[in-house]
Coordinates of N, CA and C in Angstrom, one line a residue:
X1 N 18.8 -17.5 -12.7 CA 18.3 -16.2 -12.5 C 17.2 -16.1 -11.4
X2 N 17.1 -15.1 -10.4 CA 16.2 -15.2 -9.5 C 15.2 -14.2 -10.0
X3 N 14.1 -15.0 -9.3 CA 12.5 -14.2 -9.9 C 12.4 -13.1 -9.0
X4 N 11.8 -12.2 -9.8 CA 12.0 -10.9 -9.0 C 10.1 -10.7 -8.6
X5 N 10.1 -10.5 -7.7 CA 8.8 -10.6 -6.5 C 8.5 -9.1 -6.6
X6 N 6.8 -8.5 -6.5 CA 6.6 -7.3 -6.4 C 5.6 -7.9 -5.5
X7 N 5.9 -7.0 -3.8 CA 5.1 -7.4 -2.6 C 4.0 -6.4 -2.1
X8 N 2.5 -7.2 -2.4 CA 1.8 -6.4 -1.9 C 1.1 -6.6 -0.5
X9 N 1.1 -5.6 0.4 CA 1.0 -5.8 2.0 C -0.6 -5.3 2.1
X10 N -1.0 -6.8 2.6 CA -2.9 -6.8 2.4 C -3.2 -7.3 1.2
X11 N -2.6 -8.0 0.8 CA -3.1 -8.5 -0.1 C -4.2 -9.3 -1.1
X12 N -4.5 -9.9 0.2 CA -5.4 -11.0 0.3 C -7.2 -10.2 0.1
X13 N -7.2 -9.0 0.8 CA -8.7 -8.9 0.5 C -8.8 -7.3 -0.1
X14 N -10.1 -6.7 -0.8 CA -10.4 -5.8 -0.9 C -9.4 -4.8 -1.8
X15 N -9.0 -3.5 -1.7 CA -8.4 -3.3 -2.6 C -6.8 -4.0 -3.1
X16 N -6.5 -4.6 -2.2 CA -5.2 -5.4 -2.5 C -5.1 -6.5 -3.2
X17 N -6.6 -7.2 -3.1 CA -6.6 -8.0 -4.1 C -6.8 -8.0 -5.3
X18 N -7.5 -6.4 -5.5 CA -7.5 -5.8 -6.7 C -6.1 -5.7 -7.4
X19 N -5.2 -5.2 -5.9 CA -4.1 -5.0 -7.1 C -3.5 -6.1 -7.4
X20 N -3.1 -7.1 -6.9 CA -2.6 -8.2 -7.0 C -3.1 -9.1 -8.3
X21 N -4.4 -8.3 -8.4 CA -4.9 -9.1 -9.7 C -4.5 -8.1 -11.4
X22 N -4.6 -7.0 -10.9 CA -3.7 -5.7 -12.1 C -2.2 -6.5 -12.3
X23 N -1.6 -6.6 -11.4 CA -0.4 -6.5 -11.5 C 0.2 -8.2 -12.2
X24 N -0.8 -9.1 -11.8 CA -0.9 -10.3 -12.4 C -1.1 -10.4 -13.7
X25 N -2.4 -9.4 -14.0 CA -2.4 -9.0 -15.5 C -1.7 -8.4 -16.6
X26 N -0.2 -7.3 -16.0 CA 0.5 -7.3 -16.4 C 1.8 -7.9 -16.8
X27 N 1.7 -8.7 -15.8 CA 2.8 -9.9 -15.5 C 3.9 -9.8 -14.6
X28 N 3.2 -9.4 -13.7 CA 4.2 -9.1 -12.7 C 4.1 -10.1 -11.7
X29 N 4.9 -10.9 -10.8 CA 5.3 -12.2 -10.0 C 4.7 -11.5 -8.8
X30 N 3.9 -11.9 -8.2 CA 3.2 -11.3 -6.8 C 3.7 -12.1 -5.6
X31 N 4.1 -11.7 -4.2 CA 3.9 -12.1 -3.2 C 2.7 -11.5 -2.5
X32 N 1.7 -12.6 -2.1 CA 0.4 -11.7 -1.3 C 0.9 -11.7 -0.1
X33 N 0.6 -10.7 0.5 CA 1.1 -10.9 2.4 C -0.3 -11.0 3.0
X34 N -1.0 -11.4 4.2 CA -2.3 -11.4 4.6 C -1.4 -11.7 6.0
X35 N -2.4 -11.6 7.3 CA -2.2 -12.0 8.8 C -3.3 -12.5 9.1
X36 N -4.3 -12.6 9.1 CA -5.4 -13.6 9.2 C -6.3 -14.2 8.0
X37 N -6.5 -13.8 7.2 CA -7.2 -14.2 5.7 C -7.1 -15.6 4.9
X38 N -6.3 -16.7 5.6 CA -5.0 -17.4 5.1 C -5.9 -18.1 3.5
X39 N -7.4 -18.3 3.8 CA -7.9 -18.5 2.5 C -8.2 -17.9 1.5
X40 N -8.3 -16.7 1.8 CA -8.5 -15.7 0.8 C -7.2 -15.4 0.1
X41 N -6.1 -15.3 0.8 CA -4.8 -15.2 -0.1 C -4.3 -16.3 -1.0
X42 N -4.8 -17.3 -0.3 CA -4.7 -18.6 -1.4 C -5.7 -18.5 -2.7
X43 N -7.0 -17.7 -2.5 CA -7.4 -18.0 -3.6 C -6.7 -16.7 -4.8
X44 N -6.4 -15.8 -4.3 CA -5.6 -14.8 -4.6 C -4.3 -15.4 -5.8
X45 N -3.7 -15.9 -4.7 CA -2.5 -16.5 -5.6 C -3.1 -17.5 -6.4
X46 N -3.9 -18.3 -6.2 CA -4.5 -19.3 -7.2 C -5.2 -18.7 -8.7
X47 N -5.6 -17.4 -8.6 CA -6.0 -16.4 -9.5 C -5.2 -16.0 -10.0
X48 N -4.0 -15.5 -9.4 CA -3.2 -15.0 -10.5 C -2.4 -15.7 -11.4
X49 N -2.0 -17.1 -10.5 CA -1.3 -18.3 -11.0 C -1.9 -18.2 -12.4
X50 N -3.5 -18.4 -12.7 CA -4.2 -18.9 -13.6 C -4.2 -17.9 -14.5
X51 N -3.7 -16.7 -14.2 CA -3.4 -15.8 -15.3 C -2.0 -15.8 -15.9
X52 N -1.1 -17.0 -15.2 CA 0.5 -16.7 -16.2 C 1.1 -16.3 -15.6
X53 N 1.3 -16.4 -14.2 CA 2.4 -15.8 -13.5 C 2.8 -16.5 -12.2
X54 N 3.7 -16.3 -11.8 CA 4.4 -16.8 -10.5 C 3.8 -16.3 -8.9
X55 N 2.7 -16.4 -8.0 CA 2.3 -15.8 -7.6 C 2.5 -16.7 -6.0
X56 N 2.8 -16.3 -4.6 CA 2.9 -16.8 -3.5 C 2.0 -16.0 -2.3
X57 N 1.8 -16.8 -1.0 CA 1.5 -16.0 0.0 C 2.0 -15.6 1.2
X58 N 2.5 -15.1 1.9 CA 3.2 -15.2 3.1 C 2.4 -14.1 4.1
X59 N 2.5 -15.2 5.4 CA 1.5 -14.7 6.5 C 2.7 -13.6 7.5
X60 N 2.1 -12.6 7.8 CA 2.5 -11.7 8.4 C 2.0 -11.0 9.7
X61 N 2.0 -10.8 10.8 CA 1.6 -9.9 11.7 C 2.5 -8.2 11.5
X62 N 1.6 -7.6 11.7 CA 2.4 -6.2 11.6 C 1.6 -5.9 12.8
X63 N 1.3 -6.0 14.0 CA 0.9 -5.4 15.2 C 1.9 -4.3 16.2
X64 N 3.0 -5.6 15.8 CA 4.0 -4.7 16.7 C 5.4 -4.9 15.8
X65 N 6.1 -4.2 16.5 CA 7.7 -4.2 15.9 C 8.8 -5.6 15.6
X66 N 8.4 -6.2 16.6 CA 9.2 -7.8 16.8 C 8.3 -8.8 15.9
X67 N 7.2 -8.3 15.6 CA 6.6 -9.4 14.6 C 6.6 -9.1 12.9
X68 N 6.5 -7.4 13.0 CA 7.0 -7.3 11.8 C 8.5 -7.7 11.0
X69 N 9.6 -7.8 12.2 CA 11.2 -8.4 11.8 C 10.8 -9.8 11.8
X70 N 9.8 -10.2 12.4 CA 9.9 -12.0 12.5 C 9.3 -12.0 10.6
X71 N 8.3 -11.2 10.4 CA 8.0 -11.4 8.9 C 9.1 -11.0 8.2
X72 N 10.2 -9.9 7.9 CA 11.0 -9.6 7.3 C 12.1 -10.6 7.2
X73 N 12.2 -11.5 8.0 CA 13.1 -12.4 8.1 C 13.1 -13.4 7.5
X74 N 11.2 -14.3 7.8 CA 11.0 -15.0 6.7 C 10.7 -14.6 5.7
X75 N 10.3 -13.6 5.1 CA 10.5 -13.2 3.6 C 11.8 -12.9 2.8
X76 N 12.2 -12.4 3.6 CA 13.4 -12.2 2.9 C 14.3 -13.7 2.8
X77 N 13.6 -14.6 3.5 CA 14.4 -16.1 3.5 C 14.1 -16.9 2.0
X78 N 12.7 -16.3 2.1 CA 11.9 -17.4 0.9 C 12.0 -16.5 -0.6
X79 N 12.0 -15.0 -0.3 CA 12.3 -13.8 -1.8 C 12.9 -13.2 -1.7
X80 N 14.0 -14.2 -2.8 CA 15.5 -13.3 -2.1 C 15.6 -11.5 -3.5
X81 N 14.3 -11.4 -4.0 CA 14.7 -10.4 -4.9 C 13.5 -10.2 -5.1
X82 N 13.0 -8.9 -4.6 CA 12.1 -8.1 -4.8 C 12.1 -6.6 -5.8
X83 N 11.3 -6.6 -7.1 CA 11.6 -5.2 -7.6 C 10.5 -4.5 -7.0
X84 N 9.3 -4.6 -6.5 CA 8.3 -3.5 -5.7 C 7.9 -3.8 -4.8
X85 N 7.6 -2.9 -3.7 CA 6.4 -2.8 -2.5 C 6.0 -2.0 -3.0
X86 N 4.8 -2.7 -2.6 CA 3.4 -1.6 -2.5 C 2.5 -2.0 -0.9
X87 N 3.2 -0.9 -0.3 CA 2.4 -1.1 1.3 C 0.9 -0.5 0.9
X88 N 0.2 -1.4 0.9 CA -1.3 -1.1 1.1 C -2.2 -1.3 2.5
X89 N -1.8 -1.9 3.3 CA -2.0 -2.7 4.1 C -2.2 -1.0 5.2
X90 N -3.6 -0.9 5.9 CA -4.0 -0.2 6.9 C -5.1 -0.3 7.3
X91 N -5.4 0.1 8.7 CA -6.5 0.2 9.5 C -7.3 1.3 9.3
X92 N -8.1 1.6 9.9 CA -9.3 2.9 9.8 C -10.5 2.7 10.6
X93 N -10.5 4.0 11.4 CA -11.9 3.9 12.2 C -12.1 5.2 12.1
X94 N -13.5 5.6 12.2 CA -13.8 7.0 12.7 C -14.6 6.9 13.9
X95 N -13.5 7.8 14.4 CA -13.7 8.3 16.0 C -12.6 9.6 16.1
X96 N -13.6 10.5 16.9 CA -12.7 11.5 17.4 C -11.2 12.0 17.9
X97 N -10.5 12.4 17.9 CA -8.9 12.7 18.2 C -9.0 12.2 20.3
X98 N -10.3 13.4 20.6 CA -10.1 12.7 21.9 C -10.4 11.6 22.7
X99 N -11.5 11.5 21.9 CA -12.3 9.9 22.1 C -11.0 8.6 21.9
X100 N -10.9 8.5 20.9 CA -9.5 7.6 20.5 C -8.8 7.3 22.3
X101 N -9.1 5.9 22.6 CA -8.5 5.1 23.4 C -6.5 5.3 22.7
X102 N -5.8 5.5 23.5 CA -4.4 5.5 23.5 C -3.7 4.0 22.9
X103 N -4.5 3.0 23.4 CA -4.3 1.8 22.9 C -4.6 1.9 21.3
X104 N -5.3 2.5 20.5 CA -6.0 2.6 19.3 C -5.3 3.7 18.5
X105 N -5.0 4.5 19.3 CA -4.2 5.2 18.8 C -2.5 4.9 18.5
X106 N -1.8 4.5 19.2 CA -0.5 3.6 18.9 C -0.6 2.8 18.1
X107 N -2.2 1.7 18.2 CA -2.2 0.3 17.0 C -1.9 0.9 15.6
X108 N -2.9 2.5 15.5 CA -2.8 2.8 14.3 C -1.9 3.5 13.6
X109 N -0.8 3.9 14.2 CA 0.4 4.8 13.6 C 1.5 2.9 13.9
X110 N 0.9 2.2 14.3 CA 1.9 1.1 14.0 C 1.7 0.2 12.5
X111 N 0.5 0.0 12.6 CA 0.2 -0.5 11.3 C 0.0 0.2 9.8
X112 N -0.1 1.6 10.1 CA -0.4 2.1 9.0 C 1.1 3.0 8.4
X113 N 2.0 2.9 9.7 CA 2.9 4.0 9.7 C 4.9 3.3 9.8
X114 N 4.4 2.7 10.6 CA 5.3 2.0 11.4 C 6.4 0.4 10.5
X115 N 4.6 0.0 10.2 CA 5.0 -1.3 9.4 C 5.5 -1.3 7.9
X116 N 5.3 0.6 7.4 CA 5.7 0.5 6.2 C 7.1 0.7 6.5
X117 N 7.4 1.7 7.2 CA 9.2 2.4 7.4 C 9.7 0.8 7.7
X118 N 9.7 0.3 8.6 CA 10.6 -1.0 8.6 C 10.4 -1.9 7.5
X119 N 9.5 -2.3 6.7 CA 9.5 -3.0 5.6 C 10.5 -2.0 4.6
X120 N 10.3 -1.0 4.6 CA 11.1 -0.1 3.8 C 13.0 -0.4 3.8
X121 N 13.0 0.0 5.1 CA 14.4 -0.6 5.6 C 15.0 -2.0 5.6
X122 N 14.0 -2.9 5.5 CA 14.5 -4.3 5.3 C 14.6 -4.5 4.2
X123 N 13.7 -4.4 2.9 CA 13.6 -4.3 1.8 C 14.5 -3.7 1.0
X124 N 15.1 -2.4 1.4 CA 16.0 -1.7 0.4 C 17.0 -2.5 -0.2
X125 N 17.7 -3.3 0.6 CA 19.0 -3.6 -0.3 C 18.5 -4.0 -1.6
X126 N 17.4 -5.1 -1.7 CA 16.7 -6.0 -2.7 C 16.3 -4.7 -3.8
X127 N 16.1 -3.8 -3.4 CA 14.8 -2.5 -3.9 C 16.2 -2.2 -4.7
X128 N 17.3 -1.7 -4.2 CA 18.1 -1.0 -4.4 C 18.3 -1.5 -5.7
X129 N 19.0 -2.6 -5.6 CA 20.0 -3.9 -6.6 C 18.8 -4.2 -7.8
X130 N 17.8 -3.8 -7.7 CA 16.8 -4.3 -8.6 C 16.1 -2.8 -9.1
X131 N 16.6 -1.9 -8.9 CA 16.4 -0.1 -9.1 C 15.0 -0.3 -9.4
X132 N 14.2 -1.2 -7.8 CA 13.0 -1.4 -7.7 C 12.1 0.2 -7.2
X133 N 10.4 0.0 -7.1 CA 10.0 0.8 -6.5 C 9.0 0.8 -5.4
X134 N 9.1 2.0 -4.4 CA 7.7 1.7 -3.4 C 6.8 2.8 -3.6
X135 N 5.7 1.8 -3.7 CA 4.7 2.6 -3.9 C 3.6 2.5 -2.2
X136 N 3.1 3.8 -1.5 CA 2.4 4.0 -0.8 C 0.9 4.4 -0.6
X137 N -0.2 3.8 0.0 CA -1.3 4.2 -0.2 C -1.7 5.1 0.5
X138 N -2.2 5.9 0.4 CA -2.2 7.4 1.2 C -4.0 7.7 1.0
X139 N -4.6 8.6 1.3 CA -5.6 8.6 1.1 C -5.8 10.5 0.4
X140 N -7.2 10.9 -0.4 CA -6.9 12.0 -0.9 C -7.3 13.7 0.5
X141 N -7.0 14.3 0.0 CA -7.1 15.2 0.9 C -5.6 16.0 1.5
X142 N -4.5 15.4 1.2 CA -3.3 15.1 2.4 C -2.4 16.7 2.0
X143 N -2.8 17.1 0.8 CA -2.2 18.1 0.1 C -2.8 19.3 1.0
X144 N -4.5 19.7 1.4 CA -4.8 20.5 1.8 C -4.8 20.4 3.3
X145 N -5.3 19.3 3.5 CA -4.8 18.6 4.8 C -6.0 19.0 6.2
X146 N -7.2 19.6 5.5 CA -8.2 20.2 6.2 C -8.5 19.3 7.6
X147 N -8.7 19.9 8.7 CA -9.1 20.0 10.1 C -10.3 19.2 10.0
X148 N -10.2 18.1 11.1 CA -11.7 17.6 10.6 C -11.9 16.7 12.2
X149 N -13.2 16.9 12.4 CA -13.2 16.3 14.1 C -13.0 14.4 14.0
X150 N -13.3 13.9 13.2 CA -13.5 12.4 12.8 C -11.9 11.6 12.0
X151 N -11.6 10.2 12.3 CA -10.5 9.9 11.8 C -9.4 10.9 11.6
X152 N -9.5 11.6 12.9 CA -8.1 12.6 13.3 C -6.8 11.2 13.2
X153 N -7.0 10.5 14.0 CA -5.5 9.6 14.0 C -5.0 8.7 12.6
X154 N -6.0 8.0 11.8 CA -5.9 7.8 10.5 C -5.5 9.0 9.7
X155 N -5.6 10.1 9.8 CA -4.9 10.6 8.7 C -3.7 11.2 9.2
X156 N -3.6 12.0 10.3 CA -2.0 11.6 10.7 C -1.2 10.8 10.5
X157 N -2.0 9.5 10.5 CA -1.1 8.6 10.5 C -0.5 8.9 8.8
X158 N -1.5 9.2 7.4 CA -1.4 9.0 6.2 C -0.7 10.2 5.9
X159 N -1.1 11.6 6.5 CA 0.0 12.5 6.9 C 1.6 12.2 6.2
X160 N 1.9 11.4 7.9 CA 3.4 11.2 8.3 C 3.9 10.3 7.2
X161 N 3.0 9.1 7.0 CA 3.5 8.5 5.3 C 4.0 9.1 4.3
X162 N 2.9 10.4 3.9 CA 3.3 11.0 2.9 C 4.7 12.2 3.0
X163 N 4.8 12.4 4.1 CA 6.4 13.1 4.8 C 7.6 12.0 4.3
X164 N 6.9 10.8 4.7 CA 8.3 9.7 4.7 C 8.2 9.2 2.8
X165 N 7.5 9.6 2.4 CA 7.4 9.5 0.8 C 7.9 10.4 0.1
X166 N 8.0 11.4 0.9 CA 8.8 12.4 0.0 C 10.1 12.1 0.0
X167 N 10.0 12.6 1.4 CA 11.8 12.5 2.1 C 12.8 11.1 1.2
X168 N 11.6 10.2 1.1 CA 12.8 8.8 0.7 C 13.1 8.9 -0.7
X169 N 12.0 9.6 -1.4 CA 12.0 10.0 -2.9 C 13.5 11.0 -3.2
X170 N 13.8 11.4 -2.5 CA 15.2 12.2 -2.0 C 15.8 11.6 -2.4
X171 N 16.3 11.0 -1.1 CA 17.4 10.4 -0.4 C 17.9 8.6 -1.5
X172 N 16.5 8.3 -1.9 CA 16.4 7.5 -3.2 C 16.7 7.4 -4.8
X173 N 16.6 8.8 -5.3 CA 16.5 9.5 -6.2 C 18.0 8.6 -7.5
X174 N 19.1 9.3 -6.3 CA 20.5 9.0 -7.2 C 20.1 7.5 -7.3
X175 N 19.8 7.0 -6.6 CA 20.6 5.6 -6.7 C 19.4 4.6 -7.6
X176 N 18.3 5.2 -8.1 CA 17.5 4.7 -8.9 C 16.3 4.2 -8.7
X177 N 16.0 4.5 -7.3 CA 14.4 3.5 -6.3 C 14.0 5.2 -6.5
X178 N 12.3 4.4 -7.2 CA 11.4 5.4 -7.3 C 10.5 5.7 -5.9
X179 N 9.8 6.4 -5.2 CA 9.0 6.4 -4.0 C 7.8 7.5 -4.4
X180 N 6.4 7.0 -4.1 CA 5.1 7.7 -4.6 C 4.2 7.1 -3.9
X181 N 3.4 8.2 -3.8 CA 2.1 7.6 -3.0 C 0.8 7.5 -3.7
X182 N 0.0 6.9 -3.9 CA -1.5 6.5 -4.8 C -2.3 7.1 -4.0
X183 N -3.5 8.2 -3.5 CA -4.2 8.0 -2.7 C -5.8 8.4 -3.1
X184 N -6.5 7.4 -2.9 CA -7.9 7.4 -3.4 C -8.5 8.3 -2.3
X185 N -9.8 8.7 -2.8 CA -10.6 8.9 -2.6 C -12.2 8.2 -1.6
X186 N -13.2 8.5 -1.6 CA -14.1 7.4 -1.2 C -13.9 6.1 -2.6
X187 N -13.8 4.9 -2.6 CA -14.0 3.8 -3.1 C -14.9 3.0 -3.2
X188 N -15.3 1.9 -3.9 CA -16.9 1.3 -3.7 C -16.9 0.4 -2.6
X189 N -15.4 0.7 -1.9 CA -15.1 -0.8 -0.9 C -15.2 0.5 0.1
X190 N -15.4 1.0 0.4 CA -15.0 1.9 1.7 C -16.0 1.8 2.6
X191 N -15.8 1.8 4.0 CA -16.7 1.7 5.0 C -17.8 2.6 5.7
X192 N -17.2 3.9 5.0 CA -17.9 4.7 5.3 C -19.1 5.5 3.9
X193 N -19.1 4.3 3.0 CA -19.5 5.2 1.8 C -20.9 5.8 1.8
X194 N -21.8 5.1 2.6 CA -22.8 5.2 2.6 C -23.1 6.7 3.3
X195 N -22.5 7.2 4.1 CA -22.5 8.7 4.6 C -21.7 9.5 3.5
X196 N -20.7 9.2 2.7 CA -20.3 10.1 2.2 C -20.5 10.4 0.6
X197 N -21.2 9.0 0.6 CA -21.7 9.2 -1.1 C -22.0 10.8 -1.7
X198 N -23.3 11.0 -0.9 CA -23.8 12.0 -1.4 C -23.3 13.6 -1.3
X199 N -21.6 13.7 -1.4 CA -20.9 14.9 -1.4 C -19.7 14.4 -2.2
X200 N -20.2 13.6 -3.1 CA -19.0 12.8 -4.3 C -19.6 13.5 -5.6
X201 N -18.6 15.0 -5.8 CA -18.3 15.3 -7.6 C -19.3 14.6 -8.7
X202 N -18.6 13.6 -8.8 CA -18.9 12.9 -9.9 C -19.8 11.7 -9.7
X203 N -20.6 12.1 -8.4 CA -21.7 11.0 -8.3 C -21.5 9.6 -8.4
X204 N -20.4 9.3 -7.8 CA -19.9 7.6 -7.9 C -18.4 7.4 -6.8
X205 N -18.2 6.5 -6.4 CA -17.0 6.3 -5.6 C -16.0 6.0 -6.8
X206 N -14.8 5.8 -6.5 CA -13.8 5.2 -7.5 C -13.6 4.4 -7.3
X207 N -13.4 3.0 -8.0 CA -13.6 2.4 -8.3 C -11.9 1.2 -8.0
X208 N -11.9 0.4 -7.7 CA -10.7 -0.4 -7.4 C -9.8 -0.7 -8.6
X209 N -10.3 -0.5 -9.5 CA -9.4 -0.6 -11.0 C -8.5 0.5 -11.1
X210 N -9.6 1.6 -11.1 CA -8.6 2.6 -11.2 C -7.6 3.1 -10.8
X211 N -7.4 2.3 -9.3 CA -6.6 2.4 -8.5 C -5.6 1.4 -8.6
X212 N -6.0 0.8 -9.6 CA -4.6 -0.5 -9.8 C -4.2 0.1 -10.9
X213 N -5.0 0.5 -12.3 CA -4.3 1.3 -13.3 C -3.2 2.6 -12.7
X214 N -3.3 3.5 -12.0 CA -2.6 4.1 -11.7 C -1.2 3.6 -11.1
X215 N -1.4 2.3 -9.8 CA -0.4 1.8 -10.0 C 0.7 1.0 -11.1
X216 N 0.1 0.3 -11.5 CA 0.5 -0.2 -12.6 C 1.1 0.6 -13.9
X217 N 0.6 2.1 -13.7 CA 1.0 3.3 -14.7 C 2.4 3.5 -14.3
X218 N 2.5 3.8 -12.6 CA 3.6 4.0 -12.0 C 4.9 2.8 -11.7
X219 N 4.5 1.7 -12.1 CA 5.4 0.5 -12.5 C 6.0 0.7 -13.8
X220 N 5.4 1.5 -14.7 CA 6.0 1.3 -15.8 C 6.9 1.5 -16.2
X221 N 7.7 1.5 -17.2 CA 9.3 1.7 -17.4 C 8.9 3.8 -17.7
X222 N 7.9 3.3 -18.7 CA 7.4 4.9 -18.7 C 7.5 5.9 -18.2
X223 N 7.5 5.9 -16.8 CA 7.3 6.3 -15.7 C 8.7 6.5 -15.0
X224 N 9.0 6.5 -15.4 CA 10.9 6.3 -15.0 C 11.4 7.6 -14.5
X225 N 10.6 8.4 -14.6 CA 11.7 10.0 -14.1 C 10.2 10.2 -13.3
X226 N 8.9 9.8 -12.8 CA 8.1 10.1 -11.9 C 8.6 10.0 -10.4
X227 N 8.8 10.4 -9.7 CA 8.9 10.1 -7.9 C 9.4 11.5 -7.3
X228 N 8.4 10.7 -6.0 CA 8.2 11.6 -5.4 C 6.6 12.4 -5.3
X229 N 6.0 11.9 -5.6 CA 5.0 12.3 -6.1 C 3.3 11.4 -4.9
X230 N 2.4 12.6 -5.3 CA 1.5 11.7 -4.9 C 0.2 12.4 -5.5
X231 N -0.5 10.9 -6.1 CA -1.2 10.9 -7.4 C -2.8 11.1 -6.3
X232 N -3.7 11.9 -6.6 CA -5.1 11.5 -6.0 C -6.0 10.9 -7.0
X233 N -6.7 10.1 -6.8 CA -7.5 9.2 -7.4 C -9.4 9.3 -6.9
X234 N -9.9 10.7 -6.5 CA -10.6 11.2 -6.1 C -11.5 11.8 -6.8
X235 N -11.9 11.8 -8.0 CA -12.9 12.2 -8.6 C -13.0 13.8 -8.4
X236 N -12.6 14.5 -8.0 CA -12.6 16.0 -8.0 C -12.7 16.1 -6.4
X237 N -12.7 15.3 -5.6 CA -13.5 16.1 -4.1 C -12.2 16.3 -3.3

């Protein structure tokens, strides 16, 4: 019987190793993916190992298109059966729409946007045959979608994810692959918390758990007629 892998992209640091450690908890067999981290993912997998589970790392570049298929290749060499992705894995800067260097602007609809749809497409057969799910990390706001002078290209980018989360929730539906997007709010890992604390609801960021409990909700058998959907994890703001 082949072990069925649920792959999380970024896994190695910050909120992904949050989830890598939920999902460990539950008992779900993890592949970490990381591109520079290579210690941190080891201790990663070494953590969850020590919770009872089957847990691996594999190094990735997602910069560009030719290095994301060089990773799809060896993954799919070494896990031949995946029941989830969870693309977590994105960049973020705040800077203006016109300020944004063109080079900065492509990196970021490549890694945030780019590297999930091809992972998507390489992954399906596995996804399919294992009436696995993808879960996407989106950020909150995407519903009203408000105008905003700052990280104009990051949320475009989280935008067009959430277009392609619908759409594949579709086109997915009959054949049994669930598709949803998780998207937090400010978090206590976020880079910009310190400016935006003080316009947080509920006077606290959210919290990295919470954001694994929701996924982990959405792995559930439970959860079986959910998709298509996208959950905010935002404390009211």
């Amino acid at each position: 019987m082949l072990m069925a892998w649920t792959l999380v992209t970024g896994g190695a640091k910050r909120l992904g190793a949050h989830l890598c450690y939920a999902l460990a908890e539950q008992g779900y067999s993890v592949v970490v993916h990381y591109n520079k981290s290579e210690q941190e993912a080891k201790d990663v997998v070494k953590k969850c190992q020590e919770m009872g589970v089957e847990a691996a790392a594999i190094q990735g570049d997602f910069s560009s298109n030719e290095a994301i298929l060089d990773f799809t290749k060896r993954y799919l060499l070494k896990f031949k059966e995946t029941t989830n992705l969870i693309n977590n894995v994105g960049n973020y800067f705040v800077r203006s729409g016109l300020q944004t260097p063109l080079s900065d602007w492509m990196a970021l609809f490549q890694i945030n946007l780019h590297a999930p749809f091809i992972l998507i497409q390489k992954l399906i057969p596995s996804l399919l045959e294992s009436k696995g799910q993808i879960i996407n990390l989106g950020v909150s706001g995407l519903y009203e979608n408000p105008a905003g002078i700052y990280s104009t290209a990051y949320r475009m980018t989280k935008s067009c994810l959430w277009m392609l989360t619908k759409s594949l929730s579709v086109e997915l539906a009959s054949k049994g692959v669930r598709v949803n997007m998780v998207s937090p709010g400010q978090t206590d890992l976020s880079v910009d918390l310190q400016h935006q604390k003080h316009k947080l609801p509920m006077n606290r960021p959210c919290e990295c758990r919470e954001i694994s409990r929701v996924i982990t909700f959405l792995l559930h058998p439970d959860s079986v007629y959910i998709t298509g959907q996208n959950i905010e994890i935002a404390g009211g703001s």
